[in-house]
Amino acid sequence: EVQLVESGGGLVQPGRSLKLSCVASGFTFSNYGMNWIRQAPGKGLEWVAYISSGSSYIYYAETVKGRFTISRDNAKNTLYLQMTSLRSEDTALYYCARGITDFDYWGQGVMVTVSS
Amino acid sequence: DIQMTQSPASLSASLGETVSIECLASEGISNDLAWYQQKSGKSPQLLIYAASRLQDGVPSRFSGSGSGTRYSLKISGMQPEDEADYFCQQSYKYPWTFGGGTKLELK
C-alpha cells in the first residue's frame, strides 16, 4: 500500500524557517517524481514545487521561488521542503504528492501556520 | 501562468442526477488536464487524467471530456458519497495550476 506521511509542521513566526519531511512507503520512491502542494485554510490547491526522481529537474511556483528548497533522499525514501523567510501567506496545509504531471497519491498533509 | 477557471463554484444535485463541472483554461492545454475529488477533511484523490482517462478504482459514473481550452467532468448519477469539492489541474506548462474548485452537495 502506497503511503506518504508528512511531518515537521507547526507554528512559526514570520521571517523564520521550517523544514517539512515526507516519508514514502509501498512503492519504489526513487522511480517517481514528487511534489509539494499546499492548501490555505478554506481555499483551493496551489502547486508549490516538483523534484524529479533523480533530482535532476526541480521547479517552483513563483510565490516560493528563492525562499523554498525541495530535495529528496532516495536512500531514506524521504522528500523534503526547506522553507525560509516565511510569510503569513504561506500558512497552509502542505501535502506531498507523487507524480510528474498529475498526482495519484497524496499524504494526509501537515499544517504550517506563520504568525507572530 | 495558465489560469484555470472552474464553474460553477457550487452546485446541489439530487440522488441519481447527472452533474457536469466545467474548466476553462486561459490557453490551449492539449488535454493535459486532471480532475480531483476532495472530501471534507481528506486529501484530494485523482479521478481523471489526460482529460478523459479514468484513474484505477474510480467508479465508471465519473467521466471527463474536452479539448483545447474547455474541459468537463461528468458524474452520471449522483451518489451520496460524491458530495465533495472538485478541482481541475493543468499540466501543459509549469507552473501547474488548479481551478478554484466546485463544491458539490447532495440536495
PDB file of C-alpha atoms in Angstrom:
ATOM      1  CA  GLU A   1       0.000   0.000   0.000  1.00  0.00           C
ATOM      2  CA  VAL A   2       1.347   3.376  -1.014  1.00  0.00           C
ATOM      3  CA  GLN A   3       1.767   5.722   1.945  1.00  0.00           C
ATOM      4  CA  LEU A   4       3.066   9.272   2.183  1.00  0.00           C
ATOM      5  CA  VAL A   5       3.467  10.679   5.684  1.00  0.00           C
ATOM      6  CA  GLU A   6       4.339  14.336   6.181  1.00  0.00           C
ATOM      7  CA  SER A   7       5.820  15.859   9.322  1.00  0.00           C
ATOM      8  CA  GLY A   8       7.615  18.953  10.537  1.00  0.00           C
ATOM      9  CA  GLY A   9       4.810  21.484  10.513  1.00  0.00           C
ATOM     10  CA  GLY A  10       3.849  23.869  13.258  1.00  0.00           C
ATOM     11  CA  LEU A  11       3.536  27.480  14.331  1.00  0.00           C
ATOM     12  CA  VAL A  12       6.393  29.717  13.224  1.00  0.00           C
ATOM     13  CA  GLN A  13       6.996  33.462  13.311  1.00  0.00           C
ATOM     14  CA  PRO A  14       7.215  35.481  10.096  1.00  0.00           C
ATOM     15  CA  GLY A  15      10.713  35.506   8.681  1.00  0.00           C
ATOM     16  CA  ARG A  16      11.691  32.228  10.312  1.00  0.00           C
ATOM     17  CA  SER A  17      12.388  28.831   8.731  1.00  0.00           C
ATOM     18  CA  LEU A  18      10.849  25.389   8.834  1.00  0.00           C
ATOM     19  CA  LYS A  19      11.655  22.063   7.186  1.00  0.00           C
ATOM     20  CA  LEU A  20       8.975  19.596   6.164  1.00  0.00           C
ATOM     21  CA  SER A  21       9.556  15.902   5.561  1.00  0.00           C
ATOM     22  CA  CYS A  22       7.531  13.284   3.719  1.00  0.00           C
ATOM     23  CA  VAL A  23       8.356   9.618   4.212  1.00  0.00           C
ATOM     24  CA  ALA A  24       7.225   7.318   1.431  1.00  0.00           C
ATOM     25  CA  SER A  25       6.485   3.608   1.557  1.00  0.00           C
ATOM     26  CA  GLY A  26       4.764   0.942  -0.515  1.00  0.00           C
ATOM     27  CA  PHE A  27       6.457   1.848  -3.806  1.00  0.00           C
ATOM     28  CA  THR A  28       9.936   2.375  -5.262  1.00  0.00           C
ATOM     29  CA  PHE A  29      10.404   6.002  -4.211  1.00  0.00           C
ATOM     30  CA  SER A  30      13.500   6.527  -6.379  1.00  0.00           C
ATOM     31  CA  ASN A  31      11.451   5.886  -9.549  1.00  0.00           C
ATOM     32  CA  TYR A  32       8.977   8.720  -9.074  1.00  0.00           C
ATOM     33  CA  GLY A  33       8.855  12.473  -9.339  1.00  0.00           C
ATOM     34  CA  MET A  34       7.443  14.124  -6.219  1.00  0.00           C
ATOM     35  CA  ASN A  35       5.686  17.370  -5.412  1.00  0.00           C
ATOM     36  CA  TRP A  36       4.654  19.664  -2.609  1.00  0.00           C
ATOM     37  CA  ILE A  37       1.170  21.145  -2.924  1.00  0.00           C
ATOM     38  CA  ARG A  38      -0.471  23.422  -0.387  1.00  0.00           C
ATOM     39  CA  GLN A  39      -3.961  24.470   0.577  1.00  0.00           C
ATOM     40  CA  ALA A  40      -4.645  27.583   2.642  1.00  0.00           C
ATOM     41  CA  PRO A  41      -7.496  27.183   5.148  1.00  0.00           C
ATOM     42  CA  GLY A  42     -10.803  27.067   3.293  1.00  0.00           C
ATOM     43  CA  LYS A  43      -9.099  27.716  -0.047  1.00  0.00           C
ATOM     44  CA  GLY A  44      -8.100  25.851  -3.175  1.00  0.00           C
ATOM     45  CA  LEU A  45      -4.968  23.962  -4.118  1.00  0.00           C
ATOM     46  CA  GLU A  46      -1.650  25.534  -5.054  1.00  0.00           C
ATOM     47  CA  TRP A  47       1.215  23.536  -6.531  1.00  0.00           C
ATOM     48  CA  VAL A  48       4.453  24.564  -4.790  1.00  0.00           C
ATOM     49  CA  ALA A  49       7.393  22.532  -6.096  1.00  0.00           C
ATOM     50  CA  TYR A  50       8.453  19.457  -8.072  1.00  0.00           C
ATOM     51  CA  ILE A  51      11.572  17.291  -7.986  1.00  0.00           C
ATOM     52  CA  SER A  52      12.331  14.545 -10.473  1.00  0.00           C
ATOM     53  CA  SER A  53      13.211  11.014  -9.429  1.00  0.00           C
ATOM     54  CA  GLY A  54      16.961  11.630  -9.562  1.00  0.00           C
ATOM     55  CA  SER A  55      16.776  15.298  -8.501  1.00  0.00           C
ATOM     56  CA  SER A  56      17.922  16.476 -11.934  1.00  0.00           C
ATOM     57  CA  TYR A  57      14.814  18.581 -12.560  1.00  0.00           C
ATOM     58  CA  ILE A  58      13.389  20.968  -9.990  1.00  0.00           C
ATOM     59  CA  TYR A  59      10.624  23.516 -10.486  1.00  0.00           C
ATOM     60  CA  TYR A  60       8.996  26.031  -8.146  1.00  0.00           C
ATOM     61  CA  ALA A  61       5.953  28.239  -8.069  1.00  0.00           C
ATOM     62  CA  GLU A  62       6.892  31.901  -8.377  1.00  0.00           C
ATOM     63  CA  THR A  63       5.352  32.577  -4.959  1.00  0.00           C
ATOM     64  CA  VAL A  64       8.032  30.468  -3.248  1.00  0.00           C
ATOM     65  CA  LYS A  65      10.993  30.648  -5.628  1.00  0.00           C
ATOM     66  CA  GLY A  66      14.137  31.760  -3.807  1.00  0.00           C
ATOM     67  CA  ARG A  67      12.629  31.020  -0.379  1.00  0.00           C
ATOM     68  CA  PHE A  68      11.744  27.310  -0.542  1.00  0.00           C
ATOM     69  CA  THR A  69      14.012  24.402  -1.495  1.00  0.00           C
ATOM     70  CA  ILE A  70      12.735  20.965  -2.434  1.00  0.00           C
ATOM     71  CA  SER A  71      15.065  17.997  -2.056  1.00  0.00           C
ATOM     72  CA  ARG A  72      14.971  14.250  -1.603  1.00  0.00           C
ATOM     73  CA  ASP A  73      16.995  11.399  -0.145  1.00  0.00           C
ATOM     74  CA  ASN A  74      16.209   8.265  -2.124  1.00  0.00           C
ATOM     75  CA  ALA A  75      18.148   6.090   0.328  1.00  0.00           C
ATOM     76  CA  LYS A  76      15.793   7.239   3.074  1.00  0.00           C
ATOM     77  CA  ASN A  77      12.642   7.322   0.903  1.00  0.00           C
ATOM     78  CA  THR A  78      12.139  10.880   2.059  1.00  0.00           C
ATOM     79  CA  LEU A  79      11.092  14.124   0.390  1.00  0.00           C
ATOM     80  CA  TYR A  80      11.872  17.490   1.991  1.00  0.00           C
ATOM     81  CA  LEU A  81      10.771  21.087   1.754  1.00  0.00           C
ATOM     82  CA  GLN A  82      13.056  23.657   3.357  1.00  0.00           C
ATOM     83  CA  MET A  83      11.077  26.851   3.863  1.00  0.00           C
ATOM     84  CA  THR A  84      12.815  30.125   4.726  1.00  0.00           C
ATOM     85  CA  SER A  85      11.673  33.756   5.075  1.00  0.00           C
ATOM     86  CA  LEU A  86       8.194  32.518   5.867  1.00  0.00           C
ATOM     87  CA  ARG A  87       5.257  34.895   5.388  1.00  0.00           C
ATOM     88  CA  SER A  88       1.716  34.864   6.683  1.00  0.00           C
ATOM     89  CA  GLU A  89       0.510  33.922   3.205  1.00  0.00           C
ATOM     90  CA  ASP A  90       2.488  30.659   3.462  1.00  0.00           C
ATOM     91  CA  THR A  91       0.033  29.475   6.120  1.00  0.00           C
ATOM     92  CA  ALA A  92      -1.477  26.308   4.693  1.00  0.00           C
ATOM     93  CA  LEU A  93      -1.812  22.560   4.842  1.00  0.00           C
ATOM     94  CA  TYR A  94       1.159  21.169   2.924  1.00  0.00           C
ATOM     95  CA  TYR A  95       0.747  17.899   1.038  1.00  0.00           C
ATOM     96  CA  CYS A  96       3.386  15.779  -0.584  1.00  0.00           C
ATOM     97  CA  ALA A  97       2.110  14.078  -3.702  1.00  0.00           C
ATOM     98  CA  ARG A  98       3.501  11.540  -6.142  1.00  0.00           C
ATOM     99  CA  GLY A  99       3.598  12.193  -9.847  1.00  0.00           C
ATOM    100  CA  ILE A 100       5.026  14.202 -12.710  1.00  0.00           C
ATOM    101  CA  THR A 101       2.022  15.717 -14.466  1.00  0.00           C
ATOM    102  CA  ASP A 102      -0.788  14.575 -12.184  1.00  0.00           C
ATOM    103  CA  PHE A 103      -0.814  13.368  -8.624  1.00  0.00           C
ATOM    104  CA  ASP A 104      -2.001   9.844  -7.953  1.00  0.00           C
ATOM    105  CA  TYR A 105      -1.128   9.585  -4.271  1.00  0.00           C
ATOM    106  CA  TRP A 106      -1.227  12.280  -1.606  1.00  0.00           C
ATOM    107  CA  GLY A 107      -0.188  12.379   2.012  1.00  0.00           C
ATOM    108  CA  GLN A 108      -2.541  13.454   4.766  1.00  0.00           C
ATOM    109  CA  GLY A 109      -0.921  16.878   4.915  1.00  0.00           C
ATOM    110  CA  VAL A 110       0.958  18.839   7.563  1.00  0.00           C
ATOM    111  CA  MET A 111      -0.157  22.236   8.813  1.00  0.00           C
ATOM    112  CA  VAL A 112       2.152  25.238   8.718  1.00  0.00           C
ATOM    113  CA  THR A 113       0.985  28.394  10.478  1.00  0.00           C
ATOM    114  CA  VAL A 114       3.006  31.578  10.093  1.00  0.00           C
ATOM    115  CA  SER A 115       2.050  34.088  12.756  1.00  0.00           C
ATOM    116  CA  SER A 116       3.614  36.309  15.366  1.00  0.00           C
TER     117      SER A 116
ATOM    118  CA  ASP B   1       0.811  31.256 -15.883  1.00  0.00           C
ATOM    119  CA  ILE B   2      -2.152  29.335 -17.287  1.00  0.00           C
ATOM    120  CA  GLN B   3      -5.335  30.349 -15.480  1.00  0.00           C
ATOM    121  CA  MET B   4      -7.937  27.637 -14.850  1.00  0.00           C
ATOM    122  CA  THR B   5     -11.466  28.945 -14.411  1.00  0.00           C
ATOM    123  CA  GLN B   6     -13.839  26.420 -12.941  1.00  0.00           C
ATOM    124  CA  SER B   7     -17.626  26.638 -12.925  1.00  0.00           C
ATOM    125  CA  PRO B   8     -19.902  26.582 -11.152  1.00  0.00           C
ATOM    126  CA  ALA B   9     -18.345  27.393  -7.800  1.00  0.00           C
ATOM    127  CA  SER B  10     -21.030  25.342  -6.111  1.00  0.00           C
ATOM    128  CA  LEU B  11     -23.995  23.212  -7.044  1.00  0.00           C
ATOM    129  CA  SER B  12     -26.553  20.996  -5.476  1.00  0.00           C
ATOM    130  CA  ALA B  13     -27.733  17.761  -7.079  1.00  0.00           C
ATOM    131  CA  SER B  14     -30.384  15.184  -6.291  1.00  0.00           C
ATOM    132  CA  LEU B  15     -29.682  11.484  -5.918  1.00  0.00           C
ATOM    133  CA  GLY B  16     -29.242   9.948  -9.360  1.00  0.00           C
ATOM    134  CA  GLU B  17     -28.968  13.301 -11.131  1.00  0.00           C
ATOM    135  CA  THR B  18     -26.276  13.819 -13.767  1.00  0.00           C
ATOM    136  CA  VAL B  19     -23.851  16.595 -12.864  1.00  0.00           C
ATOM    137  CA  SER B  20     -21.363  18.480 -15.006  1.00  0.00           C
ATOM    138  CA  ILE B  21     -18.469  20.702 -13.909  1.00  0.00           C
ATOM    139  CA  GLU B  22     -16.572  22.867 -16.385  1.00  0.00           C
ATOM    140  CA  CYS B  23     -12.987  24.050 -16.523  1.00  0.00           C
ATOM    141  CA  LEU B  24     -11.762  26.736 -18.899  1.00  0.00           C
ATOM    142  CA  ALA B  25      -8.041  27.221 -19.484  1.00  0.00           C
ATOM    143  CA  SER B  26      -6.618  30.620 -20.448  1.00  0.00           C
ATOM    144  CA  GLU B  27      -4.816  28.938 -23.342  1.00  0.00           C
ATOM    145  CA  GLY B  28      -4.900  25.566 -25.041  1.00  0.00           C
ATOM    146  CA  ILE B  29      -3.618  22.751 -22.838  1.00  0.00           C
ATOM    147  CA  SER B  30      -3.722  19.837 -25.251  1.00  0.00           C
ATOM    148  CA  ASN B  31      -5.721  17.510 -22.952  1.00  0.00           C
ATOM    149  CA  ASP B  32      -3.112  17.833 -20.175  1.00  0.00           C
ATOM    150  CA  LEU B  33      -5.824  18.049 -17.573  1.00  0.00           C
ATOM    151  CA  ALA B  34      -6.666  16.137 -14.409  1.00  0.00           C
ATOM    152  CA  TRP B  35      -9.663  16.148 -12.061  1.00  0.00           C
ATOM    153  CA  TYR B  36      -9.513  15.578  -8.314  1.00  0.00           C
ATOM    154  CA  GLN B  37     -12.117  14.929  -5.656  1.00  0.00           C
ATOM    155  CA  GLN B  38     -11.583  16.177  -2.116  1.00  0.00           C
ATOM    156  CA  LYS B  39     -13.989  15.071   0.594  1.00  0.00           C
ATOM    157  CA  SER B  40     -14.302  17.110   3.748  1.00  0.00           C
ATOM    158  CA  GLY B  41     -11.176  16.870   5.895  1.00  0.00           C
ATOM    159  CA  LYS B  42      -9.443  14.493   3.492  1.00  0.00           C
ATOM    160  CA  SER B  43      -6.659  14.674   0.937  1.00  0.00           C
ATOM    161  CA  PRO B  44      -7.518  15.091  -2.751  1.00  0.00           C
ATOM    162  CA  GLN B  45      -7.926  11.943  -4.863  1.00  0.00           C
ATOM    163  CA  LEU B  46      -7.165  11.669  -8.557  1.00  0.00           C
ATOM    164  CA  LEU B  47     -10.272  10.864 -10.610  1.00  0.00           C
ATOM    165  CA  ILE B  48      -9.363  11.600 -14.217  1.00  0.00           C
ATOM    166  CA  TYR B  49      -6.055  12.243 -16.001  1.00  0.00           C
ATOM    167  CA  ALA B  50      -5.217  13.188 -19.584  1.00  0.00           C
ATOM    168  CA  ALA B  51      -8.665  14.796 -19.743  1.00  0.00           C
ATOM    169  CA  SER B  52     -10.617  11.562 -20.141  1.00  0.00           C
ATOM    170  CA  ARG B  53      -8.714   8.621 -18.648  1.00  0.00           C
ATOM    171  CA  LEU B  54     -10.285   7.131 -15.542  1.00  0.00           C
ATOM    172  CA  GLN B  55      -7.878   6.506 -12.658  1.00  0.00           C
ATOM    173  CA  ASP B  56      -7.844   2.910 -11.381  1.00  0.00           C
ATOM    174  CA  GLY B  57     -10.534   2.256  -8.809  1.00  0.00           C
ATOM    175  CA  VAL B  58     -12.664   5.286  -9.685  1.00  0.00           C
ATOM    176  CA  PRO B  59     -16.331   4.451 -10.363  1.00  0.00           C
ATOM    177  CA  SER B  60     -17.342   4.491 -14.015  1.00  0.00           C
ATOM    178  CA  ARG B  61     -20.045   7.097 -13.349  1.00  0.00           C
ATOM    179  CA  PHE B  62     -17.209   9.641 -13.453  1.00  0.00           C
ATOM    180  CA  SER B  63     -16.070  10.720 -16.897  1.00  0.00           C
ATOM    181  CA  GLY B  64     -14.003  13.509 -18.402  1.00  0.00           C
ATOM    182  CA  SER B  65     -14.086  15.168 -21.791  1.00  0.00           C
ATOM    183  CA  GLY B  66     -12.971  18.254 -23.644  1.00  0.00           C
ATOM    184  CA  SER B  67     -10.253  19.666 -25.814  1.00  0.00           C
ATOM    185  CA  GLY B  68      -8.328  22.864 -26.410  1.00  0.00           C
ATOM    186  CA  THR B  69      -9.304  25.213 -23.608  1.00  0.00           C
ATOM    187  CA  ARG B  70     -12.634  23.685 -22.471  1.00  0.00           C
ATOM    188  CA  TYR B  71     -12.929  20.574 -20.317  1.00  0.00           C
ATOM    189  CA  SER B  72     -15.635  18.991 -18.232  1.00  0.00           C
ATOM    190  CA  LEU B  73     -16.164  16.391 -15.547  1.00  0.00           C
ATOM    191  CA  LYS B  74     -19.451  14.498 -15.581  1.00  0.00           C
ATOM    192  CA  ILE B  75     -20.964  12.423 -12.819  1.00  0.00           C
ATOM    193  CA  SER B  76     -23.670  10.185 -14.275  1.00  0.00           C
ATOM    194  CA  GLY B  77     -25.950   9.537 -11.359  1.00  0.00           C
ATOM    195  CA  MET B  78     -25.122  11.488  -8.200  1.00  0.00           C
ATOM    196  CA  GLN B  79     -24.445   9.319  -5.147  1.00  0.00           C
ATOM    197  CA  PRO B  80     -24.221  10.436  -1.507  1.00  0.00           C
ATOM    198  CA  GLU B  81     -20.501   9.656  -1.452  1.00  0.00           C
ATOM    199  CA  ASP B  82     -19.924  12.094  -4.330  1.00  0.00           C
ATOM    200  CA  GLU B  83     -20.552  15.057  -2.062  1.00  0.00           C
ATOM    201  CA  ALA B  84     -17.148  16.774  -2.151  1.00  0.00           C
ATOM    202  CA  ASP B  85     -15.049  19.545  -3.632  1.00  0.00           C
ATOM    203  CA  TYR B  86     -13.766  19.009  -7.163  1.00  0.00           C
ATOM    204  CA  PHE B  87     -10.686  20.608  -8.715  1.00  0.00           C
ATOM    205  CA  CYS B  88      -9.232  20.609 -12.207  1.00  0.00           C
ATOM    206  CA  GLN B  89      -5.474  20.922 -12.795  1.00  0.00           C
ATOM    207  CA  GLN B  90      -3.440  21.611 -15.923  1.00  0.00           C
ATOM    208  CA  SER B  91      -0.067  20.040 -16.616  1.00  0.00           C
ATOM    209  CA  TYR B  92       0.617  21.588 -20.018  1.00  0.00           C
ATOM    210  CA  LYS B  93       3.002  24.230 -18.789  1.00  0.00           C
ATOM    211  CA  TYR B  94       4.768  24.966 -15.493  1.00  0.00           C
ATOM    212  CA  PRO B  95       3.690  26.127 -13.039  1.00  0.00           C
ATOM    213  CA  TRP B  96       0.981  23.510 -12.775  1.00  0.00           C
ATOM    214  CA  THR B  97      -2.228  25.334 -11.818  1.00  0.00           C
ATOM    215  CA  PHE B  98      -5.554  24.325 -10.339  1.00  0.00           C
ATOM    216  CA  GLY B  99      -9.066  25.589 -10.843  1.00  0.00           C
ATOM    217  CA  GLY B 100     -10.742  27.345  -7.946  1.00  0.00           C
ATOM    218  CA  GLY B 101     -12.873  24.326  -7.116  1.00  0.00           C
ATOM    219  CA  THR B 102     -16.523  23.309  -7.230  1.00  0.00           C
ATOM    220  CA  LYS B 103     -18.407  22.368  -4.101  1.00  0.00           C
ATOM    221  CA  LEU B 104     -20.940  19.631  -4.900  1.00  0.00           C
ATOM    222  CA  GLU B 105     -23.681  18.931  -2.393  1.00  0.00           C
ATOM    223  CA  LEU B 106     -26.493  16.429  -2.287  1.00  0.00           C
ATOM    224  CA  LYS B 107     -29.892  18.060  -2.440  1.00  0.00           C
TER     225      LYS B 107
END
